[in-house]
Every structure is written in C-alpha cells, then in structure tokens.
Amino acid sequence: MRSLIDILDLSVKEIEELIAVACDIIENPAKYAETCRGKKLATLFFEPSTRTRLSFEAAMYELGGNVIGFSEATSSSAAKGESVADTAKTISCYADIIAMRHPKEGAPLVASQNATIPVINAGDGGHNHPTQTLADLLTIYREKGGFDNLTVGFCGDLKFGRTVHSLISALSRYSNVKFVLISPEELKLPSYIKKDVLKKNGIPYEQTTSLEEAMPKLDILYMTRVQRERFFNEEDYLRLKDSYVLEPNKLKNAKEDLCIMHPLPRVNEISVSIDSDKRACYFKQVLNGKYMRMALILKLLKEAQK
Ligand code: CP
C-alpha cells in the first residue's frame, strides 16, 4: 500500500506530475468535483493544526468526498492508551485514506505499517512534514518557474523545524541549488541532515547567525517559528523566540524578486507590515497546500485501487 511518510517517498517525476495536476485543478476545478465521490478521508490529529487539517478536509470536500476524524488526542481512544498501530487498523475499517499528525517522530510510519489504506504524514514531531513541502514546492514553482539555480535561505529554528527538514531534502534533488542556514547556535540544522542530505548530495551550504548578511544573496527566504512545543526548557524558548524578526528595513538589501515564505503559523517572525509587500508569499503557500493535497489524495487513492 503506497503511503507518503517522507518527501523522498516521491520521485522528482512524481512531484512534477503532482504539480501538473494541482495546476490543472486550479484551472479546471469543476473537472475534479466528483472524483472522490463515495470516498472518506480520516484526519487523525494528535497535535494542534489549522492549515494542514483544514486544507486536507477542504481538499477532500472539493473532490466530492467526505471526512471523518478527530483534532486532538484527548478526544480519541489514544487517551485510554490505544496504540498508533491499533488506531490505524481500526480506521482502516472506516475510511479510504488517512492523514495523521502526531508529536512522536515515526508515528505515521508505524500507522502506515499497520493500516490497509494509504497513510499521509501530516507532520511527525520535529522530523518531517512532506505535505507542507508539496505546498512549498508548488509555491516556488509558481513564483520562480522551477527549482534549479536557486539560493534558498532558511531562517530561525532549523533544529526542530520539520518543514525545513523536508524542504531541504526535496530541493537537494535539483541542480545548482545552494542553501544559507541562518539560525542561533542552539537551533542549527541537525548534523544528520547535513551529513545524509547536504554532504551526501554535494550541496553547497553556509551557516550564519546574520540574516542581514545573508539577505542580498537570497532568491527565497524561508522564515520559521521557534517551536516552543519541542523545547524542554521554557527559559531557553523565551531567550531564543525573537532571534529573527523580519521587518521592512531588513529587506533594503534584498532582491526585488525575493520570495518570502513561512509555513505558518507565525508568532513574531514576520512583521504584519510585510504582508502587503509583493514578495510575501506565505498566504499563497496556504492556498497552494490545498491544491497539492487534492492532487496527492487523488494519486494515492488511484494507486490503492490497483
Ligand atoms: N504549516 C502547518 O503545518 O500549519 P498548521 O500547524 O496550522 O497545520
């Protein structure tokens, strides 16, 4: 059974195909309005979410399907001690496809190993968030026309930011991509990603604490929230949470066609006065996420029928 746990579960060609379907959905939504009639998506969210859960649900409704699920662990039998494996086996009796978010890294993988229907990882701990990456890739494609020859700056919490980890993996498969990793010392990109993704693929990267110095080089600036829920110590969170705040004066040396991204939610990382700047793309990411999740649901349900 085909699931999506890690963005690298999809080949470059499959990502191109998903982008093509998403673009067709944008152009011809009526063509897709009945494509999931009679199918059910289960959204199993053991952690809070606004965009991912509701965009999955909107995606399924716009495909003509239905949605069941829960939005917090306390309203499921996980609160009584039920395992992820048993939950996955149970939901397989009710639904055709699962989108699961869980605070434990690897939980959606365990679900996929026990379910008899496709499982989509909707974010697992500080690990991966492949459908956010699909949203990010469609946004970059629509803004930049492709993925080659880009210098991408990731700024903020690169240690716990699962959207960063997944997007770095995805972009590492394209030509002449460079990364600038901007973070406080304590929130640097984990060593295993530098070793297994960047060094292994010969991707040039630099690490810095200075957003201002990095800014002129960047084609894309991917801002991130400091992930309070992953900290063991509130004092450390309070010390680091406002390490980077993007304000209009910080853009004075930025490229005219810079693409400013953020997976959202934002707390304080991007001033609301940037929202009206034509380079702000973070609410475009939100909408693109729905289209890519529509394309993904269609693909996985089609493959499950084979
Ligand atoms: N980007 C993202 O995952 O947002 P939510 O936590 O609101 O789903």
mmCIF file of N, CA and C in Angstrom, residues 157 160 184 186-187 226-245 267-268:
data_model
loop_
_atom_site.group_PDB
_atom_site.id
_atom_site.type_symbol
_atom_site.label_atom_id
_atom_site.label_comp_id
_atom_site.label_asym_id
_atom_site.label_seq_id
_atom_site.Cartn_x
_atom_site.Cartn_y
_atom_site.Cartn_z
ATOM 1 N N ASP A 157 14.333 28.476 13.500
ATOM 2 C CA ASP A 157 14.510 27.221 14.232
ATOM 3 C C ASP A 157 14.752 26.084 13.246
ATOM 4 N N PHE A 160 14.357 22.144 15.145
ATOM 5 C CA PHE A 160 13.076 21.451 15.345
ATOM 6 C C PHE A 160 12.104 21.672 14.180
ATOM 7 N N PRO A 184 20.305 30.783 15.363
ATOM 8 C CA PRO A 184 21.171 30.850 16.541
ATOM 9 C C PRO A 184 21.929 29.528 16.673
ATOM 10 N N GLU A 186 22.159 27.425 19.005
ATOM 11 C CA GLU A 186 21.392 26.316 19.625
ATOM 12 C C GLU A 186 20.347 25.710 18.696
ATOM 13 N N LEU A 187 20.011 26.397 17.608
ATOM 14 C CA LEU A 187 18.922 25.925 16.752
ATOM 15 C C LEU A 187 19.420 25.608 15.340
ATOM 16 N N VAL A 226 10.087 29.676 16.085
ATOM 17 C CA VAL A 226 10.793 28.859 17.082
ATOM 18 C C VAL A 226 9.748 27.953 17.737
ATOM 19 N N GLN A 227 10.013 26.645 17.685
ATOM 20 C CA GLN A 227 8.988 25.634 18.013
ATOM 21 C C GLN A 227 8.911 25.405 19.524
ATOM 22 N N ARG A 228 8.148 26.264 20.173
ATOM 23 C CA ARG A 228 8.012 26.231 21.638
ATOM 24 C C ARG A 228 7.705 24.815 22.163
ATOM 25 N N GLU A 229 6.823 24.088 21.450
ATOM 26 C CA GLU A 229 6.357 22.785 21.938
ATOM 27 C C GLU A 229 7.441 21.725 21.940
ATOM 28 N N ARG A 230 8.596 21.993 21.284
ATOM 29 C CA ARG A 230 9.670 20.996 21.251
ATOM 30 C C ARG A 230 10.768 21.293 22.295
ATOM 31 N N PHE A 231 10.646 22.446 22.992
ATOM 32 C CA PHE A 231 11.683 22.811 23.973
ATOM 33 C C PHE A 231 11.448 22.089 25.295
ATOM 34 N N PHE A 232 12.535 21.707 25.957
ATOM 35 C CA PHE A 232 12.427 21.104 27.282
ATOM 36 C C PHE A 232 12.362 22.184 28.353
ATOM 37 N N ASN A 233 12.816 23.384 28.000
ATOM 38 C CA ASN A 233 13.064 24.408 28.991
ATOM 39 C C ASN A 233 12.466 25.740 28.511
ATOM 40 N N GLU A 234 11.487 26.260 29.236
ATOM 41 C CA GLU A 234 10.792 27.494 28.833
ATOM 42 C C GLU A 234 11.757 28.689 28.761
ATOM 43 N N GLU A 235 12.752 28.709 29.666
ATOM 44 C CA GLU A 235 13.720 29.821 29.664
ATOM 45 C C GLU A 235 14.475 29.896 28.349
ATOM 46 N N ASP A 236 14.871 28.734 27.826
ATOM 47 C CA ASP A 236 15.593 28.712 26.551
ATOM 48 C C ASP A 236 14.693 29.218 25.426
ATOM 49 N N TYR A 237 13.422 28.799 25.460
ATOM 50 C CA TYR A 237 12.479 29.265 24.434
ATOM 51 C C TYR A 237 12.363 30.792 24.481
ATOM 52 N N LEU A 238 12.185 31.347 25.684
ATOM 53 C CA LEU A 238 11.985 32.796 25.815
ATOM 54 C C LEU A 238 13.214 33.565 25.343
ATOM 55 N N ARG A 239 14.381 32.998 25.581
ATOM 56 C CA ARG A 239 15.633 33.648 25.166
ATOM 57 C C ARG A 239 15.781 33.650 23.638
ATOM 58 N N LEU A 240 15.277 32.585 22.994
ATOM 59 C CA LEU A 240 15.546 32.408 21.556
ATOM 60 C C LEU A 240 14.390 32.815 20.648
ATOM 61 N N LYS A 241 13.197 33.008 21.225
ATOM 62 C CA LYS A 241 11.997 33.095 20.372
ATOM 63 C C LYS A 241 12.015 34.284 19.411
ATOM 64 N N ASP A 242 12.652 35.384 19.786
ATOM 65 C CA ASP A 242 12.660 36.545 18.896
ATOM 66 C C ASP A 242 14.035 36.772 18.260
ATOM 67 N N SER A 243 14.734 35.675 18.017
ATOM 68 C CA SER A 243 16.077 35.791 17.417
ATOM 69 C C SER A 243 16.022 36.506 16.078
ATOM 70 N N TYR A 244 14.976 36.266 15.306
ATOM 71 C CA TYR A 244 14.853 36.888 13.980
ATOM 72 C C TYR A 244 13.431 37.399 13.804
ATOM 73 N N VAL A 245 13.338 38.697 13.542
ATOM 74 C CA VAL A 245 12.036 39.300 13.247
ATOM 75 C C VAL A 245 12.207 40.070 11.940
ATOM 76 N N VAL A 267 4.450 33.651 14.765
ATOM 77 C CA VAL A 267 4.218 34.239 16.085
ATOM 78 C C VAL A 267 4.674 35.689 16.007
ATOM 79 N N ASN A 268 5.994 35.863 15.781
ATOM 80 C CA ASN A 268 6.521 37.231 15.725
ATOM 81 C C ASN A 268 7.617 37.338 14.669
#
